[in-house]
Amino acid sequence: MSETIFKEWFFNQFVPEVERFLKSKNLPRKAILIMDNATTHPDTNFLTDKGIKAIFLPPNVTSLVQPMDQGVLAALKKRYRRKLLSSLILAMDEGHELLAKLKQIDLLDVIGYISQCWNELEPITLVRSWRKLLDHSGNEFDPQEESESSDLVSVMKQIPGCEDSVEEDVREWMDLDGASEPLGEDEIIADVRAQGGEKEEDDSEDDTQTSQEDM
């Protein structure tokens, strides 16, 4: 994400979608996009369009007040992990090696999984995220979250070596996301190039082996 891409999204995607929604509900053309103060976000002075504008949250409060951090992302991650594990289980049922299947999963597959998981999220998940933010009287227990964790455990147990998995293992797996810093653009590019080099070497080895067999 860059400032240029964000501006294009704001004016070409966000504003038109909001306009259509407000018009369908006979509401005035007023809306606010609340976002965290990430370095990739443009100055909010440049994100305004006749009553539709963006504002930043105060620094260092994102995890406390942003609804997306109040359960929506956790639910999305659990669904993604379940879909990932399910794809591995299906591959093993078809006779593929676990590690071989993992190596075949690329960024396009991941984007597809996430898109499917987002579309599968129940509206009540979004509603609950706002309740956690606005109502501090009693949201310690969420049956839906417990159910999602249990479902993920049952899928994990089908992976070789994970037969004794429990919900604590799921929580540890979820917590791994915050254990390391996200990769920067240069690191991502270097990683993609390295993977491309490995693929070329594998293809070269396959061609060599095929030639030897033909001889």
GROMACS .gro file of C-alpha atoms in nm:
model
  215
    1MET     CA    1   0.000   0.000   0.000
    2SER     CA    2   0.122   0.349  -0.085
    3GLU     CA    3  -0.024   0.699  -0.059
    4THR     CA    4  -0.097   0.702  -0.432
    5ILE     CA    5  -0.281   0.370  -0.425
    6PHE     CA    6  -0.473   0.473  -0.114
    7LYS     CA    7  -0.588   0.798  -0.275
    8GLU     CA    8  -0.700   0.612  -0.586
    9TRP     CA    9  -0.897   0.369  -0.371
   10PHE     CA   10  -1.052   0.647  -0.163
   11PHE     CA   11  -1.175   0.858  -0.453
   12ASN     CA   12  -1.246   0.585  -0.710
   13GLN     CA   13  -1.384   0.310  -0.485
   14PHE     CA   14  -1.474   0.427  -0.137
   15VAL     CA   15  -1.646   0.757  -0.222
   16PRO     CA   16  -1.863   0.616  -0.506
   17GLU     CA   17  -1.969   0.316  -0.294
   18VAL     CA   18  -2.060   0.542  -0.002
   19GLU     CA   19  -2.253   0.772  -0.234
   20ARG     CA   20  -2.456   0.481  -0.369
   21PHE     CA   21  -2.532   0.355  -0.020
   22LEU     CA   22  -2.637   0.696   0.113
   23LYS     CA   23  -2.854   0.758  -0.191
   24SER     CA   24  -3.025   0.419  -0.154
   25LYS     CA   25  -3.110   0.506   0.207
   26ASN     CA   26  -3.215   0.865   0.129
   27LEU     CA   27  -2.942   0.991   0.359
   28PRO     CA   28  -2.746   1.316   0.324
   29ARG     CA   29  -2.406   1.300   0.157
   30LYS     CA   30  -2.206   1.284   0.478
   31ALA     CA   31  -1.968   1.009   0.586
   32ILE     CA   32  -1.644   0.969   0.776
   33LEU     CA   33  -1.377   0.707   0.718
   34ILE     CA   34  -1.200   0.640   1.049
   35MET     CA   35  -0.854   0.491   1.007
   36ASP     CA   36  -0.534   0.438   1.200
   37ASN     CA   37  -0.239   0.669   1.163
   38ALA     CA   38  -0.032   0.436   0.944
   39THR     CA   39   0.265   0.578   0.759
   40THR     CA   40   0.120   0.466   0.425
   41HIS     CA   41  -0.197   0.669   0.474
   42PRO     CA   42  -0.203   1.013   0.310
   43ASP     CA   43  -0.266   1.333   0.501
   44THR     CA   44  -0.639   1.347   0.573
   45ASN     CA   45  -0.650   1.701   0.434
   46PHE     CA   46  -0.625   1.539   0.092
   47LEU     CA   47  -0.897   1.282   0.164
   48THR     CA   48  -1.217   1.482   0.145
   49ASP     CA   49  -1.492   1.498  -0.114
   50LYS     CA   50  -1.798   1.715  -0.048
   51GLY     CA   51  -1.902   1.582   0.291
   52ILE     CA   52  -1.719   1.249   0.267
   53LYS     CA   53  -1.386   1.263   0.445
   54ALA     CA   54  -1.128   1.065   0.640
   55ILE     CA   55  -0.997   1.122   0.991
   56PHE     CA   56  -0.718   0.958   1.189
   57LEU     CA   57  -0.754   0.783   1.522
   58PRO     CA   58  -0.531   0.919   1.799
   59PRO     CA   59  -0.185   0.758   1.809
   60ASN     CA   60  -0.135   0.425   1.990
   61VAL     CA   61  -0.503   0.347   2.044
   62THR     CA   62  -0.577   0.141   1.734
   63SER     CA   63  -0.592  -0.195   1.908
   64LEU     CA   64  -0.815  -0.049   2.180
   65VAL     CA   65  -1.078   0.133   1.977
   66GLN     CA   66  -1.070   0.010   1.619
   67PRO     CA   67  -1.362  -0.230   1.559
   68MET     CA   68  -1.164  -0.441   1.312
   69ASP     CA   69  -0.928  -0.527   1.598
   70GLN     CA   70  -1.219  -0.624   1.824
   71GLY     CA   71  -1.277  -0.968   1.677
   72VAL     CA   72  -1.332  -0.929   1.302
   73LEU     CA   73  -0.971  -0.992   1.207
   74ALA     CA   74  -0.946  -1.280   1.451
   75ALA     CA   75  -1.253  -1.443   1.297
   76LEU     CA   76  -1.115  -1.386   0.948
   77LYS     CA   77  -0.778  -1.537   1.041
   78LYS     CA   78  -0.940  -1.845   1.191
   79ARG     CA   79  -1.147  -1.900   0.879
   80TYR     CA   80  -0.839  -1.852   0.661
   81ARG     CA   81  -0.638  -2.102   0.863
   82ARG     CA   82  -0.920  -2.354   0.850
   83LYS     CA   83  -0.944  -2.314   0.472
   84LEU     CA   84  -0.566  -2.350   0.440
   85LEU     CA   85  -0.561  -2.667   0.649
   86SER     CA   86  -0.861  -2.805   0.462
   87SER     CA   87  -0.679  -2.758   0.131
   88LEU     CA   88  -0.380  -2.948   0.271
   89ILE     CA   89  -0.601  -3.230   0.396
   90LEU     CA   90  -0.772  -3.255   0.057
   91ALA     CA   91  -0.434  -3.267  -0.116
   92MET     CA   92  -0.316  -3.546   0.115
   93ASP     CA   93  -0.636  -3.740   0.051
   94GLU     CA   94  -0.553  -3.716  -0.319
   95GLY     CA   95  -0.209  -3.863  -0.256
   96HIS     CA   96   0.002  -3.546  -0.246
   97GLU     CA   97   0.280  -3.486   0.006
   98LEU     CA   98   0.205  -3.225   0.273
   99LEU     CA   99   0.524  -3.022   0.223
  100ALA     CA  100   0.494  -3.040  -0.154
  101LYS     CA  101   0.143  -2.895  -0.137
  102LEU     CA  102   0.258  -2.619   0.097
  103LYS     CA  103   0.530  -2.517  -0.148
  104GLN     CA  104   0.272  -2.495  -0.427
  105ILE     CA  105   0.055  -2.242  -0.243
  106ASP     CA  106   0.138  -1.897  -0.377
  107LEU     CA  107   0.023  -1.542  -0.312
  108LEU     CA  108  -0.267  -1.574  -0.555
  109ASP     CA  109  -0.397  -1.876  -0.362
  110VAL     CA  110  -0.370  -1.684  -0.035
  111ILE     CA  111  -0.560  -1.387  -0.177
  112GLY     CA  112  -0.830  -1.623  -0.300
  113TYR     CA  113  -0.861  -1.790   0.040
  114ILE     CA  114  -0.887  -1.454   0.218
  115SER     CA  115  -1.148  -1.328  -0.030
  116GLN     CA  116  -1.360  -1.639   0.023
  117CYS     CA  117  -1.327  -1.614   0.400
  118TRP     CA  118  -1.428  -1.249   0.402
  119ASN     CA  119  -1.739  -1.327   0.196
  120GLU     CA  120  -1.825  -1.605   0.441
  121LEU     CA  121  -1.812  -1.382   0.749
  122GLU     CA  122  -2.150  -1.349   0.915
  123PRO     CA  123  -2.293  -0.996   0.958
  124ILE     CA  124  -2.328  -1.066   1.330
  125THR     CA  125  -1.948  -1.081   1.351
  126LEU     CA  126  -1.928  -0.717   1.243
  127VAL     CA  127  -2.209  -0.622   1.479
  128ARG     CA  128  -2.035  -0.788   1.773
  129SER     CA  129  -1.715  -0.599   1.698
  130TRP     CA  130  -1.897  -0.271   1.752
  131ARG     CA  131  -2.064  -0.402   2.066
  132LYS     CA  132  -1.726  -0.481   2.216
  133LEU     CA  133  -1.616  -0.128   2.141
  134LEU     CA  134  -1.926   0.053   2.266
  135ASP     CA  135  -2.040  -0.171   2.550
  136HIS     CA  136  -1.790  -0.266   2.820
  137SER     CA  137  -2.044  -0.431   3.050
  138GLY     CA  138  -2.013  -0.792   2.946
  139ASN     CA  139  -1.847  -0.923   2.635
  140GLU     CA  140  -1.593  -1.156   2.788
  141PHE     CA  141  -1.750  -1.468   2.637
  142ASP     CA  142  -1.841  -1.501   2.272
  143PRO     CA  143  -1.997  -1.838   2.177
  144GLN     CA  144  -1.917  -1.780   1.810
  145GLU     CA  145  -1.547  -1.731   1.881
  146GLU     CA  146  -1.540  -2.046   2.094
  147SER     CA  147  -1.712  -2.241   1.816
  148GLU     CA  148  -1.464  -2.118   1.554
  149SER     CA  149  -1.172  -2.222   1.775
  150SER     CA  150  -1.321  -2.567   1.828
  151ASP     CA  151  -1.379  -2.611   1.454
  152LEU     CA  152  -1.019  -2.514   1.382
  153VAL     CA  153  -0.891  -2.763   1.640
  154SER     CA  154  -1.088  -3.044   1.477
  155VAL     CA  155  -0.931  -2.962   1.141
  156MET     CA  156  -0.581  -2.931   1.289
  157LYS     CA  157  -0.606  -3.280   1.434
  158GLN     CA  158  -0.627  -3.420   1.080
  159ILE     CA  159  -0.278  -3.288   0.998
  160PRO     CA  160   0.003  -3.540   1.063
  161GLY     CA  161   0.180  -3.452   1.386
  162CYS     CA  162  -0.108  -3.238   1.514
  163GLU     CA  163  -0.337  -3.515   1.635
  164ASP     CA  164  -0.317  -3.395   1.997
  165SER     CA  165  -0.393  -3.029   1.924
  166VAL     CA  166  -0.605  -2.833   2.171
  167GLU     CA  167  -0.755  -2.483   2.172
  168GLU     CA  168  -0.443  -2.345   2.339
  169ASP     CA  169  -0.250  -2.447   2.029
  170VAL     CA  170  -0.493  -2.246   1.817
  171ARG     CA  171  -0.440  -1.939   2.036
  172GLU     CA  172  -0.063  -1.975   2.010
  173TRP     CA  173  -0.090  -2.009   1.632
  174MET     CA  174  -0.303  -1.696   1.615
  175ASP     CA  175  -0.056  -1.503   1.832
  176LEU     CA  176   0.230  -1.579   1.594
  177ASP     CA  177   0.107  -1.300   1.366
  178GLY     CA  178   0.233  -1.040   1.608
  179ALA     CA  179   0.559  -1.216   1.687
  180SER     CA  180   0.752  -1.070   1.395
  181GLU     CA  181   0.762  -0.748   1.198
  182PRO     CA  182   0.588  -0.748   0.858
  183LEU     CA  183   0.814  -0.767   0.555
  184GLY     CA  184   0.900  -0.446   0.375
  185GLU     CA  185   0.868  -0.398   0.000
  186ASP     CA  186   1.237  -0.471  -0.065
  187GLU     CA  187   1.219  -0.791   0.141
  188ILE     CA  188   0.906  -0.908  -0.042
  189ILE     CA  189   1.065  -0.841  -0.382
  190ALA     CA  190   1.381  -1.027  -0.280
  191ASP     CA  191   1.175  -1.321  -0.155
  192VAL     CA  192   0.972  -1.340  -0.477
  193ARG     CA  193   1.289  -1.327  -0.687
  194ALA     CA  194   1.446  -1.600  -0.476
  195GLN     CA  195   1.141  -1.820  -0.520
  196GLY     CA  196   1.152  -1.755  -0.894
  197GLY     CA  197   1.515  -1.865  -0.902
  198GLU     CA  198   1.433  -2.185  -0.714
  199LYS     CA  199   1.153  -2.261  -0.958
  200GLU     CA  200   1.386  -2.211  -1.256
  201GLU     CA  201   1.638  -2.449  -1.098
  202ASP     CA  202   1.366  -2.709  -1.040
  203ASP     CA  203   1.248  -2.676  -1.401
  204SER     CA  204   1.606  -2.710  -1.522
  205GLU     CA  205   1.657  -3.025  -1.316
  206ASP     CA  206   1.333  -3.170  -1.451
  207ASP     CA  207   1.442  -3.097  -1.809
  208THR     CA  208   1.781  -3.258  -1.746
  209GLN     CA  209   1.621  -3.567  -1.596
  210THR     CA  210   1.380  -3.593  -1.888
  211SER     CA  211   1.665  -3.566  -2.138
  212GLN     CA  212   1.860  -3.838  -1.961
  213GLU     CA  213   1.557  -4.066  -1.960
  214ASP     CA  214   1.506  -4.009  -2.332
  215MET     CA  215   1.867  -4.111  -2.395
   0.00000   0.00000   0.00000
